[in-house]
């Protein structure tokens, strides 16, 4: 047999609904064989997995790394997050590809802004990466088409405001954009919360002088999310567009998407670990450290969402990694309104979910579908990414289900220096991360190089 670059042996391999004890052979960054150890070719480098589990690298399709951020407060944002440290954190967390969200400055709603972002990312990332474009009320179909032709993996919009630089889209503009996207089979990602309900709730709560932590969940009520999800699912059906609903936090919303899917529509649901491991009780205790949007939900709603995850009714997992400095978050300790929305998560998402597998809360097969295979398929980088198969990129993660770690600032790489999961005990951890055949993390230490990560465009 032809000699190859690398063989990983003595592993429990999980991929595409099958599992076996053996290994994989890698040559020039591509998987060229998999099977029992005796059937693998000789290699220049042999990695002994020592009986640990080998899975595809995770694809985090919902990450906010704020570069570029061209404004007077750029330094503030870069002190919490940057491409180098966040992609190191991703690699340690078993994520081999991230996709950056478009609500930057300038926002990625045209080709000029996309080209700027592409230049900013060159030579910095430790893992492979892609970009989502976006569309606002005034974005034209031509601009959407140009972004899609350039290989963005999806196009994001917000039904409520995403800060002063990204206004909410109204139904007319949304339907117009979705109809244009249906013609080119583009993928919209929609942040679904009812802007009018949120604005009315905010004014009433602030008029009452409410500044307590619970006011955050009373502001962004379940009704605001459920109504918006129902409305956007209707508009997706009418326009003929496929679509992904971001960070679904409620079982009722997930079931609305599932119903459309069963009717034959290509509507997908994304959720995040924050909606599975945190509740409104955590917000009431930790305040700004658990402030994000949509917000945490009740213990009962979290339990029901877990059941939908176990049944395979949630399509993809995304961290919604959006770090801020401790100082920015501390502004909300006395007044929750002053804290920005967003928490870090690219480093902890896979370990949290692997811990749930260890505890029997879901199967490893289900996790691989949500965080590897389905994202690759929906964002159209499959089978290059998201699976362990001959011809696929060797994006691989070795997991130790006997290794434990408490989440503390000292144990994290993320530059912001904190996590909403501080104090959680992780019961399974990635110990080796490989991107296109190169080991980027070994024994939970970064050994790769900045700039190795490659810009990945959509394949169709």
PDB file of N, CA and C in Angstrom, residues 55 93 273 277 306 317 347-364 367 399-407 421 424-430 444:
ATOM      1  N   UNK A  55     -14.179  11.681  16.471  1.00  0.00           N
ATOM      2  CA  UNK A  55     -15.380  12.226  15.826  1.00  0.00           C
ATOM      3  C   UNK A  55     -14.970  13.288  14.802  1.00  0.00           C
ATOM      4  N   UNK A  93     -11.672  23.729  21.894  1.00  0.00           N
ATOM      5  CA  UNK A  93     -13.015  23.217  22.119  1.00  0.00           C
ATOM      6  C   UNK A  93     -13.476  22.197  21.103  1.00  0.00           C
ATOM      7  N   UNK A 273     -26.057  25.849  23.363  1.00  0.00           N
ATOM      8  CA  UNK A 273     -25.913  25.293  24.706  1.00  0.00           C
ATOM      9  C   UNK A 273     -26.521  26.166  25.805  1.00  0.00           C
ATOM     10  N   UNK A 277     -28.365  24.486  29.018  1.00  0.00           N
ATOM     11  CA  UNK A 277     -27.641  24.355  30.284  1.00  0.00           C
ATOM     12  C   UNK A 277     -27.905  25.504  31.263  1.00  0.00           C
ATOM     13  N   UNK A 306     -34.769  19.981  25.563  1.00  0.00           N
ATOM     14  CA  UNK A 306     -33.860  18.828  25.584  1.00  0.00           C
ATOM     15  C   UNK A 306     -34.519  17.619  24.930  1.00  0.00           C
ATOM     16  N   UNK A 317     -26.581  22.979  16.068  1.00  0.00           N
ATOM     17  CA  UNK A 317     -26.151  23.646  17.292  1.00  0.00           C
ATOM     18  C   UNK A 317     -25.190  24.764  16.905  1.00  0.00           C
ATOM     19  N   UNK A 347     -15.541  27.904  22.899  1.00  0.00           N
ATOM     20  CA  UNK A 347     -14.622  26.941  23.518  1.00  0.00           C
ATOM     21  C   UNK A 347     -15.349  25.896  24.349  1.00  0.00           C
ATOM     22  N   UNK A 348     -16.527  26.231  24.874  1.00  0.00           N
ATOM     23  CA  UNK A 348     -17.212  25.356  25.819  1.00  0.00           C
ATOM     24  C   UNK A 348     -18.369  24.555  25.220  1.00  0.00           C
ATOM     25  N   UNK A 349     -18.808  24.901  24.007  1.00  0.00           N
ATOM     26  CA  UNK A 349     -20.023  24.277  23.464  1.00  0.00           C
ATOM     27  C   UNK A 349     -19.897  22.770  23.292  1.00  0.00           C
ATOM     28  N   UNK A 350     -18.869  22.321  22.583  1.00  0.00           N
ATOM     29  CA  UNK A 350     -18.713  20.879  22.380  1.00  0.00           C
ATOM     30  C   UNK A 350     -18.449  20.148  23.694  1.00  0.00           C
ATOM     31  N   UNK A 351     -17.550  20.638  24.586  1.00  0.00           N
ATOM     32  CA  UNK A 351     -17.374  19.946  25.863  1.00  0.00           C
ATOM     33  C   UNK A 351     -18.657  19.835  26.691  1.00  0.00           C
ATOM     34  N   UNK A 352     -19.490  20.868  26.686  1.00  0.00           N
ATOM     35  CA  UNK A 352     -20.764  20.785  27.406  1.00  0.00           C
ATOM     36  C   UNK A 352     -21.637  19.680  26.824  1.00  0.00           C
ATOM     37  N   UNK A 353     -21.727  19.633  25.515  1.00  0.00           N
ATOM     38  CA  UNK A 353     -22.578  18.630  24.870  1.00  0.00           C
ATOM     39  C   UNK A 353     -21.995  17.225  25.029  1.00  0.00           C
ATOM     40  N   UNK A 354     -20.672  17.100  24.988  1.00  0.00           N
ATOM     41  CA  UNK A 354     -20.043  15.804  25.233  1.00  0.00           C
ATOM     42  C   UNK A 354     -20.301  15.338  26.667  1.00  0.00           C
ATOM     43  N   UNK A 355     -20.325  16.282  27.592  1.00  0.00           N
ATOM     44  CA  UNK A 355     -20.650  15.944  28.984  1.00  0.00           C
ATOM     45  C   UNK A 355     -22.074  15.420  29.082  1.00  0.00           C
ATOM     46  N   UNK A 356     -22.974  16.014  28.305  1.00  0.00           N
ATOM     47  CA  UNK A 356     -24.356  15.529  28.281  1.00  0.00           C
ATOM     48  C   UNK A 356     -24.420  14.110  27.716  1.00  0.00           C
ATOM     49  N   UNK A 357     -23.581  13.825  26.718  1.00  0.00           N
ATOM     50  CA  UNK A 357     -23.500  12.459  26.188  1.00  0.00           C
ATOM     51  C   UNK A 357     -23.027  11.514  27.279  1.00  0.00           C
ATOM     52  N   UNK A 358     -22.005  11.915  28.018  1.00  0.00           N
ATOM     53  CA  UNK A 358     -21.464  11.082  29.099  1.00  0.00           C
ATOM     54  C   UNK A 358     -22.535  10.789  30.150  1.00  0.00           C
ATOM     55  N   UNK A 359     -23.412  11.775  30.390  1.00  0.00           N
ATOM     56  CA  UNK A 359     -24.472  11.618  31.393  1.00  0.00           C
ATOM     57  C   UNK A 359     -25.696  10.894  30.857  1.00  0.00           C
ATOM     58  N   UNK A 360     -25.693  10.572  29.551  1.00  0.00           N
ATOM     59  CA  UNK A 360     -26.822   9.856  28.973  1.00  0.00           C
ATOM     60  C   UNK A 360     -27.983  10.732  28.571  1.00  0.00           C
ATOM     61  N   UNK A 361     -27.757  12.047  28.453  1.00  0.00           N
ATOM     62  CA  UNK A 361     -28.852  12.951  28.095  1.00  0.00           C
ATOM     63  C   UNK A 361     -29.131  12.954  26.597  1.00  0.00           C
ATOM     64  N   UNK A 362     -28.157  12.565  25.789  1.00  0.00           N
ATOM     65  CA  UNK A 362     -28.367  12.395  24.357  1.00  0.00           C
ATOM     66  C   UNK A 362     -27.289  11.474  23.812  1.00  0.00           C
ATOM     67  N   UNK A 363     -27.498  10.979  22.609  1.00  0.00           N
ATOM     68  CA  UNK A 363     -26.527  10.069  22.016  1.00  0.00           C
ATOM     69  C   UNK A 363     -25.420  10.853  21.327  1.00  0.00           C
ATOM     70  N   UNK A 364     -24.271  10.204  21.202  1.00  0.00           N
ATOM     71  CA  UNK A 364     -23.166  10.825  20.479  1.00  0.00           C
ATOM     72  C   UNK A 364     -23.534  11.001  19.006  1.00  0.00           C
ATOM     73  N   UNK A 367     -25.471  14.184  18.635  1.00  0.00           N
ATOM     74  CA  UNK A 367     -24.590  15.352  18.752  1.00  0.00           C
ATOM     75  C   UNK A 367     -23.804  15.569  17.462  1.00  0.00           C
ATOM     76  N   UNK A 399     -11.657  12.555  21.552  1.00  0.00           N
ATOM     77  CA  UNK A 399     -12.369  12.920  22.780  1.00  0.00           C
ATOM     78  C   UNK A 399     -12.046  11.923  23.879  1.00  0.00           C
ATOM     79  N   UNK A 400     -11.723  12.452  25.045  1.00  0.00           N
ATOM     80  CA  UNK A 400     -11.486  11.625  26.231  1.00  0.00           C
ATOM     81  C   UNK A 400     -12.715  11.723  27.129  1.00  0.00           C
ATOM     82  N   UNK A 401     -13.468  10.630  27.199  1.00  0.00           N
ATOM     83  CA  UNK A 401     -14.678  10.617  28.019  1.00  0.00           C
ATOM     84  C   UNK A 401     -14.382  10.322  29.492  1.00  0.00           C
ATOM     85  N   UNK A 402     -13.118  10.239  29.837  1.00  0.00           N
ATOM     86  CA  UNK A 402     -12.739  10.044  31.246  1.00  0.00           C
ATOM     87  C   UNK A 402     -12.030  11.260  31.822  1.00  0.00           C
ATOM     88  N   UNK A 403     -11.854  12.298  31.008  1.00  0.00           N
ATOM     89  CA  UNK A 403     -11.165  13.502  31.460  1.00  0.00           C
ATOM     90  C   UNK A 403     -12.181  14.533  31.931  1.00  0.00           C
ATOM     91  N   UNK A 404     -11.923  15.133  33.089  1.00  0.00           N
ATOM     92  CA  UNK A 404     -12.843  16.121  33.652  1.00  0.00           C
ATOM     93  C   UNK A 404     -12.133  17.458  33.838  1.00  0.00           C
ATOM     94  N   UNK A 405     -12.925  18.517  33.860  1.00  0.00           N
ATOM     95  CA  UNK A 405     -12.368  19.856  34.089  1.00  0.00           C
ATOM     96  C   UNK A 405     -13.476  20.781  34.570  1.00  0.00           C
ATOM     97  N   UNK A 406     -13.169  21.570  35.573  1.00  0.00           N
ATOM     98  CA  UNK A 406     -14.119  22.594  36.013  1.00  0.00           C
ATOM     99  C   UNK A 406     -13.905  23.848  35.182  1.00  0.00           C
ATOM    100  N   UNK A 407     -15.006  24.470  34.770  1.00  0.00           N
ATOM    101  CA  UNK A 407     -14.914  25.700  33.991  1.00  0.00           C
ATOM    102  C   UNK A 407     -14.541  26.851  34.921  1.00  0.00           C
ATOM    103  N   UNK A 421     -20.695  29.637  32.168  1.00  0.00           N
ATOM    104  CA  UNK A 421     -20.714  28.284  32.711  1.00  0.00           C
ATOM    105  C   UNK A 421     -19.679  28.084  33.819  1.00  0.00           C
ATOM    106  N   UNK A 424     -19.245  24.955  36.241  1.00  0.00           N
ATOM    107  CA  UNK A 424     -19.709  23.695  35.662  1.00  0.00           C
ATOM    108  C   UNK A 424     -18.551  22.696  35.606  1.00  0.00           C
ATOM    109  N   UNK A 425     -18.852  21.428  35.864  1.00  0.00           N
ATOM    110  CA  UNK A 425     -17.846  20.389  35.693  1.00  0.00           C
ATOM    111  C   UNK A 425     -18.052  19.710  34.348  1.00  0.00           C
ATOM    112  N   UNK A 426     -17.069  19.836  33.478  1.00  0.00           N
ATOM    113  CA  UNK A 426     -17.101  19.158  32.188  1.00  0.00           C
ATOM    114  C   UNK A 426     -16.616  17.729  32.393  1.00  0.00           C
ATOM    115  N   UNK A 427     -17.353  16.767  31.850  1.00  0.00           N
ATOM    116  CA  UNK A 427     -17.085  15.356  32.115  1.00  0.00           C
ATOM    117  C   UNK A 427     -16.530  14.613  30.916  1.00  0.00           C
ATOM    118  N   UNK A 428     -16.263  15.344  29.843  1.00  0.00           N
ATOM    119  CA  UNK A 428     -15.616  14.791  28.648  1.00  0.00           C
ATOM    120  C   UNK A 428     -14.999  15.958  27.891  1.00  0.00           C
ATOM    121  N   UNK A 429     -13.820  15.747  27.324  1.00  0.00           N
ATOM    122  CA  UNK A 429     -13.104  16.864  26.706  1.00  0.00           C
ATOM    123  C   UNK A 429     -12.374  16.437  25.433  1.00  0.00           C
ATOM    124  N   UNK A 430     -12.329  17.321  24.433  1.00  0.00           N
ATOM    125  CA  UNK A 430     -11.437  17.085  23.300  1.00  0.00           C
ATOM    126  C   UNK A 430      -9.988  17.164  23.766  1.00  0.00           C
ATOM    127  N   UNK A 444      -4.673  19.273  24.740  1.00  0.00           N
ATOM    128  CA  UNK A 444      -5.359  20.516  25.117  1.00  0.00           C
ATOM    129  C   UNK A 444      -4.439  21.730  25.106  1.00  0.00           C
TER     130      UNK A 444
END
